[in-house]
PDB file of C-alpha atoms in Angstrom:
ATOM      1  CA  MET A   1     133.288 132.161  25.912  1.00 55.00           C
ATOM      2  CA  LEU A   2     131.596 131.126  29.141  1.00 63.00           C
ATOM      3  CA  ALA A   3     128.248 132.436  27.909  1.00 68.00           C
ATOM      4  CA  THR A   4     128.502 130.212  24.841  1.00 76.00           C
ATOM      5  CA  GLU A   5     129.455 127.196  26.935  1.00 72.00           C
ATOM      6  CA  LEU A   6     126.550 127.805  29.318  1.00 76.00           C
ATOM      7  CA  SER A   7     124.129 128.324  26.439  1.00 79.00           C
ATOM      8  CA  ASN A   8     125.190 125.042  24.880  1.00 81.00           C
ATOM      9  CA  TYR A   9     124.830 123.225  28.191  1.00 81.00           C
ATOM     10  CA  TYR A  10     121.408 124.820  28.880  1.00 81.00           C
ATOM     11  CA  ALA A  11     120.191 123.911  25.401  1.00 86.00           C
ATOM     12  CA  GLU A  12     121.200 120.294  25.927  1.00 87.00           C
ATOM     13  CA  VAL A  13     119.589 120.172  29.380  1.00 88.00           C
ATOM     14  CA  LYS A  14     116.391 121.762  28.037  1.00 88.00           C
ATOM     15  CA  LYS A  15     116.108 119.073  25.340  1.00 90.00           C
ATOM     16  CA  HIS A  16     116.022 116.409  28.028  1.00 90.00           C
ATOM     17  CA  LEU A  17     113.466 118.071  30.313  1.00 91.00           C
ATOM     18  CA  ASP A  18     110.145 116.344  29.688  1.00 88.00           C
ATOM     19  CA  CYS A  19     107.690 118.558  31.552  1.00 88.00           C
ATOM     20  CA  PRO A  20     105.401 121.566  30.991  1.00 90.00           C
ATOM     21  CA  GLN A  21     107.005 124.800  29.788  1.00 90.00           C
ATOM     22  CA  GLN A  22     106.420 126.570  33.103  1.00 91.00           C
ATOM     23  CA  GLU A  23     108.254 123.796  34.951  1.00 91.00           C
ATOM     24  CA  LYS A  24     111.069 123.879  32.378  1.00 90.00           C
ATOM     25  CA  GLU A  25     111.533 127.588  33.022  1.00 91.00           C
ATOM     26  CA  ARG A  26     111.537 127.061  36.794  1.00 91.00           C
ATOM     27  CA  LEU A  27     114.041 124.206  36.528  1.00 91.00           C
ATOM     28  CA  LEU A  28     116.294 126.192  34.181  1.00 89.00           C
ATOM     29  CA  CYS A  29     116.259 129.116  36.641  1.00 91.00           C
ATOM     30  CA  GLU A  30     117.313 126.701  39.357  1.00 89.00           C
ATOM     31  CA  ALA A  31     120.021 125.293  37.084  1.00 86.00           C
ATOM     32  CA  ASN A  32     121.167 128.834  36.347  1.00 85.00           C
ATOM     33  CA  ARG A  33     121.466 129.549  40.065  1.00 88.00           C
ATOM     34  CA  LEU A  34     123.520 126.393  40.587  1.00 85.00           C
ATOM     35  CA  LEU A  35     125.765 127.166  37.631  1.00 82.00           C
ATOM     36  CA  LEU A  36     126.327 130.742  38.834  1.00 82.00           C
ATOM     37  CA  GLU A  37     127.361 129.392  42.228  1.00 84.00           C
ATOM     38  CA  LEU A  38     129.787 127.065  40.463  1.00 81.00           C
ATOM     39  CA  GLN A  39     131.090 129.957  38.387  1.00 79.00           C
ATOM     40  CA  ALA A  40     131.747 131.972  41.554  1.00 81.00           C
ATOM     41  CA  ASP A  41     134.065 129.183  42.714  1.00 82.00           C
ATOM     42  CA  ASP A  42     135.766 128.761  39.308  1.00 78.00           C
ATOM     43  CA  PRO A  43     135.549 131.764  36.951  1.00 75.00           C
ATOM     44  CA  PHE A  44     137.290 129.855  34.119  1.00 77.00           C
ATOM     45  CA  LEU A  45     134.572 127.308  33.470  1.00 75.00           C
ATOM     46  CA  ASP A  46     134.192 125.542  30.180  1.00 76.00           C
ATOM     47  CA  TYR A  47     131.732 122.917  28.961  1.00 76.00           C
ATOM     48  CA  ASP A  48     133.894 120.024  30.161  1.00 82.00           C
ATOM     49  CA  LYS A  49     134.183 121.449  33.690  1.00 81.00           C
ATOM     50  CA  ILE A  50     130.451 122.086  33.847  1.00 80.00           C
ATOM     51  CA  ALA A  51     129.718 118.562  32.619  1.00 81.00           C
ATOM     52  CA  GLY A  52     132.310 117.194  35.030  1.00 85.00           C
ATOM     53  CA  PHE A  53     130.625 118.829  38.003  1.00 85.00           C
ATOM     54  CA  PHE A  54     126.946 118.408  37.108  1.00 86.00           C
ATOM     55  CA  GLY A  55     127.248 115.440  34.776  1.00 87.00           C
ATOM     56  CA  GLU A  56     126.197 115.186  31.178  1.00 89.00           C
ATOM     57  CA  PRO A  57     123.155 117.296  30.261  1.00 88.00           C
ATOM     58  CA  GLU A  58     120.795 114.313  30.293  1.00 91.00           C
ATOM     59  CA  GLU A  59     122.002 113.353  33.784  1.00 92.00           C
ATOM     60  CA  PHE A  60     121.570 116.903  35.063  1.00 90.00           C
ATOM     61  CA  ALA A  61     118.107 117.088  33.458  1.00 91.00           C
ATOM     62  CA  GLY A  62     117.209 113.856  35.254  1.00 91.00           C
ATOM     63  CA  PHE A  63     118.396 115.375  38.521  1.00 91.00           C
ATOM     64  CA  LEU A  64     116.256 118.458  37.893  1.00 91.00           C
ATOM     65  CA  MET A  65     113.230 116.364  36.868  1.00 90.00           C
ATOM     66  CA  GLN A  66     113.268 114.723  40.307  1.00 90.00           C
ATOM     67  CA  ARG A  67     112.234 118.122  41.682  1.00 88.00           C
ATOM     68  CA  VAL A  68     109.010 118.214  39.665  1.00 89.00           C
ATOM     69  CA  ASP A  69     105.805 117.155  41.412  1.00 90.00           C
ATOM     70  CA  GLU A  70     104.588 113.755  40.196  1.00 90.00           C
ATOM     71  CA  LYS A  71     101.059 115.123  39.740  1.00 93.00           C
ATOM     72  CA  VAL A  72     102.361 117.769  37.333  1.00 91.00           C
ATOM     73  CA  ILE A  73     104.206 115.159  35.294  1.00 90.00           C
ATOM     74  CA  ALA A  74     101.192 112.809  35.275  1.00 92.00           C
ATOM     75  CA  SER A  75      98.922 115.618  34.107  1.00 93.00           C
ATOM     76  CA  TYR A  76     101.425 116.608  31.411  1.00 92.00           C
ATOM     77  CA  GLU A  77     101.710 113.021  30.180  1.00 93.00           C
ATOM     78  CA  ARG A  78      97.920 112.669  30.094  1.00 95.00           C
ATOM     79  CA  ARG A  79      97.515 115.863  28.037  1.00 94.00           C
ATOM     80  CA  ARG A  80     100.280 114.782  25.678  1.00 94.00           C
ATOM     81  CA  LEU A  81      98.640 111.370  25.195  1.00 96.00           C
ATOM     82  CA  ILE A  82      95.268 112.994  24.492  1.00 97.00           C
ATOM     83  CA  ARG A  83      96.841 115.340  21.932  1.00 96.00           C
ATOM     84  CA  LYS A  84      98.576 112.408  20.267  1.00 96.00           C
ATOM     85  CA  CYS A  85      95.322 110.431  20.053  1.00 97.00           C
ATOM     86  CA  LEU A  86      93.418 113.430  18.703  1.00 97.00           C
ATOM     87  CA  MET A  87      96.097 113.998  16.080  1.00 97.00           C
ATOM     88  CA  ARG A  88      95.821 110.370  14.959  1.00 97.00           C
ATOM     89  CA  ILE A  89      92.041 110.646  14.757  1.00 97.00           C
ATOM     90  CA  PHE A  90      92.408 113.818  12.708  1.00 97.00           C
ATOM     91  CA  VAL A  91      94.833 112.150  10.278  1.00 97.00           C
ATOM     92  CA  VAL A  92      92.538 109.136   9.894  1.00 97.00           C
ATOM     93  CA  CYS A  93      89.575 111.444   9.240  1.00 96.00           C
ATOM     94  CA  LEU A  94      91.577 113.316   6.617  1.00 96.00           C
ATOM     95  CA  ALA A  95      92.522 110.026   4.958  1.00 96.00           C
ATOM     96  CA  VAL A  96      88.886 108.868   4.956  1.00 96.00           C
ATOM     97  CA  VAL A  97      87.729 112.190   3.456  1.00 95.00           C
ATOM     98  CA  ALA A  98      90.494 112.037   0.848  1.00 94.00           C
ATOM     99  CA  VAL A  99      89.543 108.481  -0.148  1.00 94.00           C
ATOM    100  CA  TRP A 100      85.854 109.357  -0.170  1.00 89.00           C
ATOM    101  CA  TYR A 101      86.405 112.178  -2.649  1.00 86.00           C
TER     102      TYR A 101
END
């Protein structure tokens, strides 16, 4: 039961982490350590108790995101913006080729 509750909580937290995959893994390991410490104090945890202690998943993700270096986040945002622009250019090129033929 606890494993399911933790999995659900982790999945929700992971959705709200907006950083590179390597950082997500590091932050989730840190979250796991914190949750295991909480479990040691209260072996009968459920989702509501976890959320009561750490906050809702988006709040906990925000807390974890504060531990990410700003340079890493800036670099990640820049790469994501470049990918988004390249994807738009690609779609426009496809549309132009489709209209041309």
